[in-house]
GROMACS .gro file of C-alpha atoms in nm:
model
  303
    1MET     CA    1  -1.595  -1.173  -1.919
    2LYS     CA    2  -1.434  -0.878  -2.018
    3THR     CA    3  -1.165  -0.691  -1.840
    4SER     CA    4  -1.279  -0.680  -1.448
    5LEU     CA    5  -1.127  -0.672  -1.115
    6ILE     CA    6  -1.162  -0.786  -0.780
    7VAL     CA    7  -0.982  -0.598  -0.483
    8ILE     CA    8  -0.918  -0.767  -0.150
    9CYS     CA    9  -0.834  -0.482   0.088
   10GLY     CA   10  -0.812  -0.372   0.480
   11ALA     CA   11  -0.573  -0.297   0.736
   12THR     CA   12  -0.276  -0.504   0.801
   13ALA     CA   13  -0.313  -0.860   0.979
   14THR     CA   14  -0.711  -0.927   0.871
   15GLY     CA   15  -0.592  -1.211   0.689
   16LYS     CA   16  -0.602  -1.044   0.300
   17SER     CA   17  -0.303  -1.270   0.154
   18GLY     CA   18  -0.444  -1.615   0.290
   19LEU     CA   19  -0.781  -1.527   0.154
   20ALA     CA   20  -0.635  -1.394  -0.142
   21LEU     CA   21  -0.435  -1.702  -0.195
   22GLU     CA   22  -0.735  -1.956  -0.161
   23LEU     CA   23  -0.997  -1.755  -0.404
   24ALA     CA   24  -0.677  -1.706  -0.666
   25GLN     CA   25  -0.647  -2.089  -0.700
   26ARG     CA   26  -1.028  -2.123  -0.719
   27LEU     CA   27  -1.003  -1.874  -0.995
   28ASN     CA   28  -0.699  -1.966  -1.126
   29THR     CA   29  -0.569  -1.605  -1.173
   30MET     CA   30  -0.303  -1.411  -1.074
   31ILE     CA   31  -0.228  -1.154  -0.742
   32ILE     CA   32  -0.111  -0.793  -0.803
   33SER     CA   33   0.016  -0.657  -0.495
   34ALA     CA   34  -0.112  -0.329  -0.351
   35ASP     CA   35   0.202  -0.302  -0.095
   36SER     CA   36   0.396   0.010  -0.102
   37ARG     CA   37   0.682  -0.184   0.085
   38GLN     CA   38   0.638  -0.540  -0.103
   39VAL     CA   39   0.761  -0.366  -0.432
   40TYR     CA   40   1.126  -0.361  -0.262
   41ARG     CA   41   1.361  -0.652  -0.286
   42GLU     CA   42   1.522  -0.786   0.065
   43PHE     CA   43   1.253  -0.629   0.230
   44ASP     CA   44   1.051  -0.971   0.292
   45ILE     CA   45   0.951  -1.057   0.651
   46GLY     CA   46   0.924  -0.746   0.792
   47THR     CA   47   0.646  -0.676   0.522
   48ALA     CA   48   0.459  -1.017   0.538
   49LYS     CA   49   0.568  -1.041   0.179
   50PRO     CA   50   0.416  -1.410   0.035
   51SER     CA   51   0.695  -1.707   0.068
   52LEU     CA   52   0.826  -1.853  -0.253
   53THR     CA   53   0.601  -2.166  -0.172
   54GLU     CA   54   0.301  -1.936  -0.194
   55GLN     CA   55   0.441  -1.771  -0.505
   56GLN     CA   56   0.477  -2.088  -0.642
   57LEU     CA   57   0.105  -2.156  -0.595
   58VAL     CA   58  -0.010  -1.856  -0.772
   59PRO     CA   59   0.165  -1.572  -0.963
   60HIS     CA   60   0.230  -1.258  -0.788
   61TYR     CA   61   0.293  -0.939  -0.929
   62LEU     CA   62   0.464  -0.613  -0.842
   63ILE     CA   63   0.672  -0.731  -0.553
   64ASN     CA   64   1.011  -0.760  -0.578
   65ILE     CA   65   1.031  -0.491  -0.853
   66CYS     CA   66   1.271  -0.246  -0.730
   67ASP     CA   67   1.601  -0.226  -0.491
   68PRO     CA   68   1.554  -0.077  -0.157
   69ILE     CA   69   1.784   0.262  -0.286
   70GLU     CA   70   1.522   0.285  -0.539
   71THR     CA   71   1.201   0.503  -0.539
   72LEU     CA   72   0.881   0.351  -0.676
   73THR     CA   73   0.650   0.644  -0.727
   74LEU     CA   74   0.264   0.646  -0.719
   75ALA     CA   75   0.236   0.718  -1.102
   76GLN     CA   76   0.484   0.451  -1.157
   77TYR     CA   77   0.305   0.166  -0.943
   78GLN     CA   78  -0.061   0.304  -1.134
   79GLU     CA   79   0.098   0.237  -1.494
   80LYS     CA   80   0.247  -0.076  -1.411
   81ALA     CA   81  -0.091  -0.197  -1.250
   82GLN     CA   82  -0.308  -0.046  -1.486
   83PHE     CA   83  -0.132  -0.224  -1.773
   84LEU     CA   84  -0.122  -0.570  -1.636
   85ILE     CA   85  -0.486  -0.535  -1.560
   86ASN     CA   86  -0.551  -0.410  -1.918
   87GLU     CA   87  -0.363  -0.673  -2.092
   88LEU     CA   88  -0.502  -0.972  -1.905
   89THR     CA   89  -0.818  -1.196  -2.028
   90ILE     CA   90  -0.862  -1.310  -1.669
   91THR     CA   91  -0.960  -1.146  -1.391
   92PRO     CA   92  -0.680  -1.069  -1.118
   93LEU     CA   93  -0.720  -1.026  -0.740
   94LEU     CA   94  -0.525  -0.666  -0.640
   95VAL     CA   95  -0.468  -0.718  -0.297
   96GLY     CA   96  -0.314  -0.491  -0.042
   97GLY     CA   97  -0.348  -0.240   0.243
   98THR     CA   98  -0.176   0.061   0.099
   99GLY     CA   99  -0.491   0.268   0.011
  100LEU     CA  100  -0.336   0.509  -0.258
  101TYR     CA  101  -0.226   0.219  -0.437
  102ILE     CA  102  -0.590   0.063  -0.451
  103LYS     CA  103  -0.716   0.413  -0.510
  104SER     CA  104  -0.540   0.506  -0.780
  105ILE     CA  105  -0.673   0.196  -0.959
  106VAL     CA  106  -1.032   0.168  -0.875
  107LYS     CA  107  -1.077   0.513  -0.909
  108GLY     CA  108  -0.822   0.642  -1.190
  109LEU     CA  109  -0.644   0.907  -0.991
  110LYS     CA  110  -0.486   1.143  -1.254
  111ILE     CA  111  -0.112   1.193  -1.120
  112PRO     CA  112   0.106   1.408  -1.265
  113ARG     CA  113   0.393   1.250  -1.428
  114VAL     CA  114   0.688   1.441  -1.279
  115ALA     CA  115   0.955   1.279  -1.130
  116PRO     CA  116   1.123   1.405  -0.799
  117GLN     CA  117   1.349   1.675  -0.858
  118PRO     CA  118   1.617   1.661  -0.580
  119GLU     CA  119   1.790   1.960  -0.608
  120LEU     CA  120   1.487   2.180  -0.668
  121LYS     CA  121   1.335   2.019  -0.324
  122GLN     CA  122   1.644   2.092  -0.148
  123GLN     CA  123   1.621   2.455  -0.267
  124LEU     CA  124   1.290   2.480  -0.137
  125GLN     CA  125   1.347   2.310   0.164
  126GLY     CA  126   1.589   2.589   0.237
  127LEU     CA  127   1.321   2.851   0.186
  128GLY     CA  128   1.137   2.677   0.513
  129GLN     CA  129   0.780   2.562   0.500
  130ARG     CA  130   0.621   2.883   0.563
  131GLN     CA  131   0.767   3.047   0.296
  132CYS     CA  132   0.717   2.779   0.083
  133TYR     CA  133   0.347   2.718   0.147
  134ASP     CA  134   0.306   3.105   0.090
  135ILE     CA  135   0.447   3.082  -0.252
  136LEU     CA  136   0.211   2.774  -0.310
  137SER     CA  137  -0.080   2.999  -0.202
  138GLN     CA  138  -0.024   3.256  -0.494
  139ILE     CA  139   0.006   3.019  -0.773
  140ASP     CA  140  -0.242   2.743  -0.683
  141VAL     CA  141  -0.519   2.843  -0.439
  142ILE     CA  142  -0.702   2.535  -0.510
  143ALA     CA  143  -0.386   2.326  -0.340
  144THR     CA  144  -0.361   2.492  -0.042
  145ASN     CA  145  -0.744   2.452   0.068
  146LYS     CA  146  -0.650   2.075   0.057
  147ILE     CA  147  -0.307   2.084   0.175
  148HIS     CA  148  -0.247   2.163   0.554
  149PRO     CA  149   0.002   2.468   0.601
  150ASN     CA  150   0.209   2.220   0.801
  151ASP     CA  151   0.240   1.973   0.542
  152GLU     CA  152   0.579   1.998   0.426
  153VAL     CA  153   0.544   1.666   0.179
  154ARG     CA  154   0.245   1.774  -0.016
  155THR     CA  155   0.373   2.179  -0.039
  156LEU     CA  156   0.696   2.048  -0.201
  157ARG     CA  157   0.555   1.808  -0.421
  158ALA     CA  158   0.301   2.098  -0.565
  159LEU     CA  159   0.573   2.316  -0.628
  160GLU     CA  160   0.775   2.077  -0.798
  161VAL     CA  161   0.498   1.997  -1.039
  162PHE     CA  162   0.431   2.346  -1.076
  163TYR     CA  163   0.770   2.448  -1.157
  164VAL     CA  164   0.810   2.153  -1.356
  165THR     CA  165   0.515   2.166  -1.601
  166GLY     CA  166   0.387   2.500  -1.528
  167ILE     CA  167   0.054   2.392  -1.477
  168PRO     CA  168  -0.045   2.417  -1.124
  169ILE     CA  169  -0.112   2.075  -0.950
  170SER     CA  170  -0.433   2.082  -0.886
  171GLN     CA  171  -0.542   2.131  -1.283
  172GLN     CA  172  -0.360   1.797  -1.309
  173GLN     CA  173  -0.531   1.597  -1.059
  174GLY     CA  174  -0.876   1.444  -1.049
  175GLU     CA  175  -1.023   1.089  -1.158
  176ASN     CA  176  -1.068   0.883  -1.437
  177PRO     CA  177  -1.256   0.568  -1.338
  178PRO     CA  178  -1.151   0.265  -1.549
  179PRO     CA  179  -1.463   0.124  -1.728
  180TYR     CA  180  -1.441  -0.237  -1.634
  181PRO     CA  181  -1.646  -0.346  -1.321
  182ILE     CA  182  -1.470  -0.401  -1.011
  183LEU     CA  183  -1.595  -0.573  -0.683
  184GLN     CA  184  -1.416  -0.449  -0.367
  185ILE     CA  185  -1.390  -0.659  -0.046
  186GLY     CA  186  -1.298  -0.558   0.245
  187LEU     CA  187  -1.191  -0.751   0.558
  188ASP     CA  188  -1.244  -0.621   0.911
  189CYS     CA  189  -1.277  -0.734   1.287
  190SER     CA  190  -1.304  -0.611   1.609
  191ALA     CA  191  -1.038  -0.404   1.750
  192GLU     CA  192  -0.978  -0.663   2.025
  193ASP     CA  193  -0.925  -0.916   1.771
  194LEU     CA  194  -0.705  -0.703   1.546
  195GLU     CA  195  -0.481  -0.654   1.835
  196LYS     CA  196  -0.433  -1.008   1.875
  197ARG     CA  197  -0.369  -1.090   1.539
  198ILE     CA  198  -0.089  -0.853   1.536
  199GLU     CA  199   0.050  -0.966   1.839
  200GLN     CA  200   0.110  -1.302   1.707
  201ARG     CA  201   0.228  -1.171   1.362
  202THR     CA  202   0.506  -0.984   1.520
  203GLU     CA  203   0.630  -1.293   1.721
  204LYS     CA  204   0.604  -1.491   1.401
  205MET     CA  205   0.819  -1.209   1.205
  206ILE     CA  206   1.091  -1.234   1.495
  207GLU     CA  207   1.069  -1.608   1.492
  208MET     CA  208   1.135  -1.573   1.114
  209GLY     CA  209   1.444  -1.384   1.128
  210LEU     CA  210   1.341  -1.021   1.129
  211VAL     CA  211   1.659  -0.892   1.336
  212LYS     CA  212   1.883  -1.105   1.087
  213GLU     CA  213   1.690  -0.957   0.800
  214VAL     CA  214   1.739  -0.607   0.945
  215GLU     CA  215   2.091  -0.659   1.018
  216ASN     CA  216   2.148  -0.797   0.659
  217ILE     CA  217   2.012  -0.437   0.479
  218ILE     CA  218   2.220  -0.238   0.722
  219ASN     CA  219   2.553  -0.441   0.628
  220LYS     CA  220   2.462  -0.421   0.247
  221TYR     CA  221   2.287  -0.047   0.267
  222GLY     CA  222   2.412   0.140   0.568
  223TRP     CA  223   2.204   0.229   0.883
  224LYS     CA  224   2.070   0.549   0.651
  225LEU     CA  225   1.872   0.374   0.399
  226PRO     CA  226   1.515   0.546   0.418
  227LEU     CA  227   1.311   0.238   0.441
  228LEU     CA  228   1.439   0.125   0.755
  229ASP     CA  229   1.282   0.414   0.921
  230THR     CA  230   0.971   0.217   0.838
  231LEU     CA  231   0.714  -0.002   1.032
  232GLY     CA  232   0.876  -0.310   1.192
  233TYR     CA  233   1.266  -0.194   1.061
  234SER     CA  234   1.280   0.115   1.287
  235GLU     CA  235   1.203  -0.052   1.591
  236ILE     CA  236   1.452  -0.341   1.517
  237LYS     CA  237   1.736  -0.092   1.399
  238LEU     CA  238   1.724   0.086   1.757
  239TYR     CA  239   1.769  -0.279   1.904
  240LEU     CA  240   2.063  -0.308   1.711
  241ARG     CA  241   2.221   0.022   1.767
  242ASP     CA  242   2.152  -0.100   2.175
  243LYS     CA  243   1.939   0.136   2.227
  244THR     CA  244   1.647  -0.074   2.336
  245SER     CA  245   1.586  -0.416   2.435
  246LEU     CA  246   1.425  -0.667   2.167
  247GLU     CA  247   1.114  -0.698   2.391
  248GLN     CA  248   1.053  -0.357   2.387
  249ALA     CA  249   1.113  -0.335   2.044
  250LYS     CA  250   0.852  -0.614   2.023
  251LYS     CA  251   0.623  -0.397   2.217
  252GLU     CA  252   0.683  -0.085   1.984
  253ILE     CA  253   0.629  -0.257   1.682
  254ILE     CA  254   0.262  -0.389   1.818
  255LEU     CA  255   0.215  -0.040   1.906
  256HIS     CA  256   0.325   0.114   1.604
  257THR     CA  257   0.115  -0.119   1.400
  258ARG     CA  258  -0.189  -0.064   1.621
  259GLN     CA  259  -0.178   0.288   1.530
  260PHE     CA  260  -0.083   0.208   1.173
  261ALA     CA  261  -0.414  -0.015   1.128
  262LYS     CA  262  -0.661   0.216   1.286
  263ARG     CA  263  -0.564   0.465   0.990
  264GLN     CA  264  -0.627   0.191   0.742
  265ARG     CA  265  -0.935   0.113   0.906
  266THR     CA  266  -1.038   0.493   0.863
  267TRP     CA  267  -0.897   0.505   0.498
  268PHE     CA  268  -1.110   0.209   0.360
  269ARG     CA  269  -1.410   0.311   0.566
  270GLY     CA  270  -1.416   0.626   0.363
  271ASP     CA  271  -1.518   0.414   0.032
  272THR     CA  272  -1.850   0.307   0.019
  273ASP     CA  273  -1.795   0.089  -0.267
  274ILE     CA  274  -1.599  -0.177  -0.037
  275GLU     CA  275  -1.825  -0.468   0.081
  276TRP     CA  276  -1.729  -0.577   0.408
  277PHE     CA  277  -1.661  -0.924   0.547
  278ASP     CA  278  -1.584  -1.028   0.896
  279ALA     CA  279  -1.216  -1.179   0.881
  280LYS     CA  280  -1.341  -1.412   1.185
  281SER     CA  281  -1.614  -1.576   1.022
  282LEU     CA  282  -1.564  -1.936   1.000
  283ASN     CA  283  -1.723  -1.954   0.650
  284LEU     CA  284  -1.540  -1.654   0.493
  285VAL     CA  285  -1.409  -1.805   0.215
  286GLU     CA  286  -1.728  -1.952   0.100
  287GLN     CA  287  -1.906  -1.600   0.133
  288ILE     CA  288  -1.678  -1.407  -0.065
  289TRP     CA  289  -1.678  -1.713  -0.300
  290GLN     CA  290  -2.045  -1.678  -0.334
  291ARG     CA  291  -2.038  -1.275  -0.404
  292ILE     CA  292  -1.784  -1.341  -0.664
  293GLN     CA  293  -1.988  -1.561  -0.827
  294GLU     CA  294  -2.282  -1.326  -0.834
  295PHE     CA  295  -2.047  -1.038  -0.958
  296PHE     CA  296  -1.934  -1.258  -1.256
  297ALA     CA  297  -2.296  -1.356  -1.301
  298TYR     CA  298  -2.453  -0.991  -1.304
  299TYR     CA  299  -2.202  -0.863  -1.565
  300LYS     CA  300  -2.223  -1.159  -1.766
  301HIS     CA  301  -2.621  -1.094  -1.786
  302LEU     CA  302  -2.507  -0.747  -1.877
  303ASP     CA  303  -2.256  -0.844  -2.149
   0.00000   0.00000   0.00000
């Protein structure tokens, strides 16, 4: 078949990585990560990054491509992933829970190629969110219809894009879906089952050495590294600063992961192209394998 893509998505702890590993071996293909934190080196246990053994079983791409002090933009991720997909003669698996990463590929999001502008951003922040939003409403009313008045991040980004390019961000956005066929597989389970999975996963991360991983990162990059304020790392950072117990830190990780998973489920449910499977199904791999064979057969017939 010509270029095509299989997506494995869903909330955290639903078993995407294990399923992808099994399917990739059957297909003799590679896995492209769609995880916004696995791109960073040294953030391994807390991001559930594939182990070295798993990476030896199946080639994994777009993991460990940035240092923790660097920032990978959505546009940069999209460019790297699209290049891989278009260059391959096999069908890769795009696997992860970062909805915007996946959407940037399957919908072909048009993303303004404007690098972050630290000095400009600092100047704008000095004006305050209300004034920045007022400025944006004068230059790009379409953008303000989509951006909440309190959303500082998106307001500043829209102003950055306008001041660098002279073109409103709303005129630079949109979708340009890729021409190749895409099969999107979603994994889900009941809230009760997902909570159990999250609890088990958190316990496993602690056993694998999450505390030591965070400690090493702090020793190397300092307490203020932005990535340390993300899920799993911020809670352990508080523990290392003697502001909570390890047991309480674990409870906070579980709670925050549950909240994150809920947001992920809401995001992915908004895409009607995703075909959902029960993560607890005893013959899950065979069900999805059959669906993949149908996908290949259908598009081969069209060719």
